Short mmCIF file of C-alpha atoms in Angstrom, two decimals:
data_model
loop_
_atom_site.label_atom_id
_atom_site.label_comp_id
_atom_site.label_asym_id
_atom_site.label_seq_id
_atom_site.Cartn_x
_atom_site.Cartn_y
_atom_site.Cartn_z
CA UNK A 221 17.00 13.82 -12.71
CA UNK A 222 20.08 12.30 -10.86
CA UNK A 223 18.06 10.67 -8.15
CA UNK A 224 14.56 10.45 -7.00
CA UNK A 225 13.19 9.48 -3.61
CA UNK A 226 9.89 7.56 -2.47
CA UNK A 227 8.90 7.81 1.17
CA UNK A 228 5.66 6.13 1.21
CA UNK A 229 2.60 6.08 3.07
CA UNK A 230 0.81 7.89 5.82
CA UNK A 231 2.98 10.76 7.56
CA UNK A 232 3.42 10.90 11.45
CA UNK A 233 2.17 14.80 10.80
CA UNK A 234 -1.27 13.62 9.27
CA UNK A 235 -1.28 10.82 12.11
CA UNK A 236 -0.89 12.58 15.23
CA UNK A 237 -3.44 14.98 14.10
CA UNK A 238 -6.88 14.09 15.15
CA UNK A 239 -8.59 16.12 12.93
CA UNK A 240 -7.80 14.30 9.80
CA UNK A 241 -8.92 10.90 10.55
CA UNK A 242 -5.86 8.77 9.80
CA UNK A 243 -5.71 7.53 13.38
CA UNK A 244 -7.80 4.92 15.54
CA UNK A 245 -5.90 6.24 18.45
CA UNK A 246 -7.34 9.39 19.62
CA UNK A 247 -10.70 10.20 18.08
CA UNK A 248 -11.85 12.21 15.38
CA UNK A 249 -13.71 12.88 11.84
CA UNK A 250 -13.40 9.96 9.90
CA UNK A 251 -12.21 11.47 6.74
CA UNK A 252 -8.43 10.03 5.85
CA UNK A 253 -8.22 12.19 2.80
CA UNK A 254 -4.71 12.93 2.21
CA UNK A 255 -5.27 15.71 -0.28
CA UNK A 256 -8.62 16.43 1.83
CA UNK A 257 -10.52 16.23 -1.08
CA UNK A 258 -13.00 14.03 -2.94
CA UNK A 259 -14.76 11.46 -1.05
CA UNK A 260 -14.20 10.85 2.99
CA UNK A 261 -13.92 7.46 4.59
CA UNK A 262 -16.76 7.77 6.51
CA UNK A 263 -18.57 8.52 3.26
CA UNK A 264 -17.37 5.73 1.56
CA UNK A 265 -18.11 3.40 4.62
CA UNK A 266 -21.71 4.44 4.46
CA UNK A 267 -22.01 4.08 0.81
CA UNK A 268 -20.00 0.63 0.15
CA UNK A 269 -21.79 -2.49 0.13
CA UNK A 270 -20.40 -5.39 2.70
CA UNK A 271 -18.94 -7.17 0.02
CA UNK A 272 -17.33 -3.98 -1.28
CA UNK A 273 -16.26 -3.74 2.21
CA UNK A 274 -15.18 -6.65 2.72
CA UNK A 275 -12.83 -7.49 -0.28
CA UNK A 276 -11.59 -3.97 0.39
CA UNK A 277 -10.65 -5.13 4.14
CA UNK A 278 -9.07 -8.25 2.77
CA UNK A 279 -7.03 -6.65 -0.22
CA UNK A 280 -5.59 -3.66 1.76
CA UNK A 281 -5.45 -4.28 5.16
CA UNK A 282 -4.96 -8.34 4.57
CA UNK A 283 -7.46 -9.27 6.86
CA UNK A 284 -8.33 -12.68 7.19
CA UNK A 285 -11.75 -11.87 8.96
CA UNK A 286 -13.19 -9.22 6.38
CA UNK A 287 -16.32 -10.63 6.31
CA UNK A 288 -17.26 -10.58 9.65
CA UNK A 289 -15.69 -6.75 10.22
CA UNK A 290 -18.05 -5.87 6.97
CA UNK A 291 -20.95 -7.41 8.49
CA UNK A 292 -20.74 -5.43 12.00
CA UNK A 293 -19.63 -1.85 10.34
CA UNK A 294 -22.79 -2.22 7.88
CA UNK A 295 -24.32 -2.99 11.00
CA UNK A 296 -23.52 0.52 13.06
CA UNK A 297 -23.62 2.61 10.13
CA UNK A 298 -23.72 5.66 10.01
CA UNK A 299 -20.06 5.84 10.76
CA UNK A 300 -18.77 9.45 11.56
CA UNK A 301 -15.77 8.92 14.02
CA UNK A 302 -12.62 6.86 13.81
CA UNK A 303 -13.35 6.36 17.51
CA UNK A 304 -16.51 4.36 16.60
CA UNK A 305 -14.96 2.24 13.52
CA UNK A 306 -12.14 1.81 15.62
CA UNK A 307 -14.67 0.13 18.61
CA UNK A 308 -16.79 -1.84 16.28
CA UNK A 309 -14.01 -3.31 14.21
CA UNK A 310 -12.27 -4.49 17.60
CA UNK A 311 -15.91 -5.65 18.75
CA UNK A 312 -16.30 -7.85 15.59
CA UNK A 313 -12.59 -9.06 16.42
CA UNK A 314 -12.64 -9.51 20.07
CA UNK A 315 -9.86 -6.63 21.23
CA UNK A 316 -7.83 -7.82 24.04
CA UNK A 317 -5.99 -4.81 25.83
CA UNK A 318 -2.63 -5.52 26.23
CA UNK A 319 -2.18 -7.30 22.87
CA UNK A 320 0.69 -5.88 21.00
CA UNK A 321 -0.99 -4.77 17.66
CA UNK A 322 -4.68 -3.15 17.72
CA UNK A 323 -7.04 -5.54 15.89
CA UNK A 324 -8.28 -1.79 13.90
CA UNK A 325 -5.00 -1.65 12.47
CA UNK A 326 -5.60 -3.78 9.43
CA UNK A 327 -8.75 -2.11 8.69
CA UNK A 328 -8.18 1.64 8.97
CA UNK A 329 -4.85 0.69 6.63
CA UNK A 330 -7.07 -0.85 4.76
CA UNK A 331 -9.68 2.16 3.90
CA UNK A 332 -6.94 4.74 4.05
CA UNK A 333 -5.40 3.13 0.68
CA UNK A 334 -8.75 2.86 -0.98
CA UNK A 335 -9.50 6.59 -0.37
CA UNK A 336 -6.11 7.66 -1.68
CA UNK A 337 -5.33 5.13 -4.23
CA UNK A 338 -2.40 4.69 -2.38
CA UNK A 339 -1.08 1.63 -4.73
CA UNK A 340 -2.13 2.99 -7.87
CA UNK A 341 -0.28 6.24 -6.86
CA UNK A 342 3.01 4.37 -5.98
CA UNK A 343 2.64 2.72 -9.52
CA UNK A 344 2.36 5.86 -10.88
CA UNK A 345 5.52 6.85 -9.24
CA UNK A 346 7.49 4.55 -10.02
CA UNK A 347 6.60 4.66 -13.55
CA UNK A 348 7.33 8.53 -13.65
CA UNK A 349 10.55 8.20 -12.00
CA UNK A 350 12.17 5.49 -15.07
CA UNK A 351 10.93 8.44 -17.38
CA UNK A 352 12.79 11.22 -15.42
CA UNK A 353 16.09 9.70 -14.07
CA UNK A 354 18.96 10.14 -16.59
CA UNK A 355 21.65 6.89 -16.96
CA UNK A 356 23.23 6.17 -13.54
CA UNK A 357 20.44 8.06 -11.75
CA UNK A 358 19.26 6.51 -8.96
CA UNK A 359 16.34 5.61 -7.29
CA UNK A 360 15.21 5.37 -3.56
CA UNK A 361 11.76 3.91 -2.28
CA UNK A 362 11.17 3.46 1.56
CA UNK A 363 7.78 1.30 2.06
CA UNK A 364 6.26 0.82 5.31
CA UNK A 365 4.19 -2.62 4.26
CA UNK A 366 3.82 -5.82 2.52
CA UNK A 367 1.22 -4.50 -0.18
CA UNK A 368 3.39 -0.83 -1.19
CA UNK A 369 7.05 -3.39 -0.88
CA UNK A 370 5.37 -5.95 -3.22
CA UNK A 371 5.35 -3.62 -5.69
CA UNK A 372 8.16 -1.87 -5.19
CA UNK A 373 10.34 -5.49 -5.47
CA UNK A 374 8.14 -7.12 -7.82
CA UNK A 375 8.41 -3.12 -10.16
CA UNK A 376 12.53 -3.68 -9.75
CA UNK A 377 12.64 -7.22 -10.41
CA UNK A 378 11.11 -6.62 -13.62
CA UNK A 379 12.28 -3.93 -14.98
CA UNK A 380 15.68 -5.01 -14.33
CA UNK A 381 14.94 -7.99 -16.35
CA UNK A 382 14.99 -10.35 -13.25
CA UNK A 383 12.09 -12.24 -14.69
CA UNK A 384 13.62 -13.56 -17.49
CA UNK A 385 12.97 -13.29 -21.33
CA UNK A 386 10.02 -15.71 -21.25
CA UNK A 387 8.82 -18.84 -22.54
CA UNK A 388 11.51 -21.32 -24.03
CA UNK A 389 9.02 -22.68 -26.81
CA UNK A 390 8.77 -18.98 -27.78
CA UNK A 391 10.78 -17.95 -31.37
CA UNK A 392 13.74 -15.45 -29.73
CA UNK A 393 12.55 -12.45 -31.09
CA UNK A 394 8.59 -13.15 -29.03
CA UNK A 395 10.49 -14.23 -26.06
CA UNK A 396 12.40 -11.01 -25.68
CA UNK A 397 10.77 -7.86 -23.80
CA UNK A 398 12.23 -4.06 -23.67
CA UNK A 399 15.74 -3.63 -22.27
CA UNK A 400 16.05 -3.55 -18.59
CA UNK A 401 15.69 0.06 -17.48
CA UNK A 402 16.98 -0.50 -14.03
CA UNK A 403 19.79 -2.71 -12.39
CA UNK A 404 18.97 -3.41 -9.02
CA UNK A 405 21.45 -2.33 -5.77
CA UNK A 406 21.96 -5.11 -3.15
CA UNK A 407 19.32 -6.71 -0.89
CA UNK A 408 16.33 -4.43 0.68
CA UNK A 409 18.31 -2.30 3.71
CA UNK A 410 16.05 -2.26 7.31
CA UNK A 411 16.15 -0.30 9.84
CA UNK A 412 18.96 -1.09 12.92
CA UNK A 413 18.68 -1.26 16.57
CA UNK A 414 20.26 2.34 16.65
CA UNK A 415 17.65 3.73 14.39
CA UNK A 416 15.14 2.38 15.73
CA UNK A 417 16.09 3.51 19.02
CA UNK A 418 15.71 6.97 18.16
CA UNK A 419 12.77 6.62 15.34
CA UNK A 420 10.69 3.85 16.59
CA UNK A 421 8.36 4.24 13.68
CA UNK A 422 10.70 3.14 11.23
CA UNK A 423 10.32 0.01 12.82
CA UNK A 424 8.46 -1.23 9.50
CA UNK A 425 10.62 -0.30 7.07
CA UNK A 426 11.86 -1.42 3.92
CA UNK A 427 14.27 1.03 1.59
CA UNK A 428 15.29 -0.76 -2.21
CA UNK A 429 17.06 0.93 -4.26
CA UNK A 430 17.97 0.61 -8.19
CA UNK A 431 19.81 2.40 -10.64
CA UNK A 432 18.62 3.64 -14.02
CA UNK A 433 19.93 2.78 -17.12
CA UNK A 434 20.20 3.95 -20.45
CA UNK A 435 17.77 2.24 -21.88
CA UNK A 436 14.09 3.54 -22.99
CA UNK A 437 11.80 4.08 -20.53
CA UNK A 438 8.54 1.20 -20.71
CA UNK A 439 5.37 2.02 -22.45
CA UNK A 440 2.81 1.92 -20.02
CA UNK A 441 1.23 -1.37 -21.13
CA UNK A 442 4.51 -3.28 -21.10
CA UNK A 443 4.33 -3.26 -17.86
CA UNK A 444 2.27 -5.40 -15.23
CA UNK A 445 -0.68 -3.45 -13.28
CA UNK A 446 0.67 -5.13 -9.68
CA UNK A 447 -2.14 -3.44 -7.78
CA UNK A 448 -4.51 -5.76 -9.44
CA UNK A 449 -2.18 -8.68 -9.03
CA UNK A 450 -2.42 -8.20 -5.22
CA UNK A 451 -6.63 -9.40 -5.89
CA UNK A 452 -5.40 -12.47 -7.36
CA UNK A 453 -7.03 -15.96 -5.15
CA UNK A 454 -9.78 -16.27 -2.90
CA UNK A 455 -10.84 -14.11 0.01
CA UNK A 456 -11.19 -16.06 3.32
#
């Protein structure tokens, strides 16, 4: 392939539809299955113990108060509507109206990735995009958060050799890795005032992009899992 392109994340279509759950909004199922398939959030809510919920809440969705939002959804299970997550998350927070970001954000973001492996699937992407793009393709991934960016920089930065050839009390031929499969473009790109202006939800943005060199694509295993590196240190 010449070029391959990453938009990831939620769409506005699956958000501005009630009916599939994505949204704490306007109320509906709690389901957030992107495929619509396998298990639902509100499934998984009323399965999950409050420490699974919790570290899930913190991992995802960065949360800083995951216990406490664990403790009060294990509280009012059985959860069927996004309406009622959505009021007992903000509960647990103490929601002031006005404030300019919803205190649910952080938490439906954070259950949405669970129930659609939403990192392990960008891993996976990226992964199968070095083994597709011929020499000089090129590569495109728009991210709408910390966690899926992360990865995205931390994926480039390695496979373009960015993170150096290892330890200098290493013999040379232990200290060198494969060949860098990718040479980065320039500095991540963000949306302007003019496209924001007519796309407001591109407000959270970030496009990298790389291009692909001639070099063999990575075994699987040479390369770092960075979804698990995201669970590294302590939850608060």
């Amino acid at each position: 392939a010449d070029g391959v392109v990453l938009d990831i994340g939620v769409s506005s279509m699956q958000i501005d539809q009630a009916e599939r759950g994505f949204a704490f909004g306007q109320d509906g199922p709690l389901d957030m299955r992107m495929a619509q398939d396998g298990e639902s959030a509100s499934e998984w809510i009323d399965r999950a113990s409050e420490e699974e919920i919790a570290d899930t809440l913190f991992l995802y969705g960065e949360e800083r108060q995951s216990r406490r939002v664990a403790r009060a959804i294990v509280a009012a299970r059985p959860i069927a509507r996004t309406g009622e997550l959505a009021a007992v998350v903000r509960k647990a927070l103490g929601h002031r109206p006005g404030a300019p970001k919803d205190p649910a954000t952080r938490s439906f973001q954070a259950i949405r990735i669970l129930i659609n492996d939403e990192l392990g699937e960008l891993e996976r992407g990226l992964e199968a995009a070095e083994r597709v793009l011929a020499p000089g393709g090129r590569i495109a991934i728009v991210a709408f958060q910390s966690l899926e960016d992360r990865i995205v920089k931390q994926f480039l930065r390695t496979r373009s050799g960015a993170d150096g050839q290892g330890s200098r009390h290493l013999p040379p031929q232990a200290a060198t890795g494969p060949a860098p499969t990718f040479t980065s473009v320039g500095k991540a790109i963000r949306p302007g005032a003019a496209e924001l202006a007519r796309n407001p939800r591109a407000r959270s943005a970030t496009l990298r992009t790389a291009i692909r060199t001639d070099a063999p694509a990575w075994s699987l295993s040479a390369g770092a899992n960075n979804a698990a590196k995201l669970g590294e240190g302590g939850r608060s």
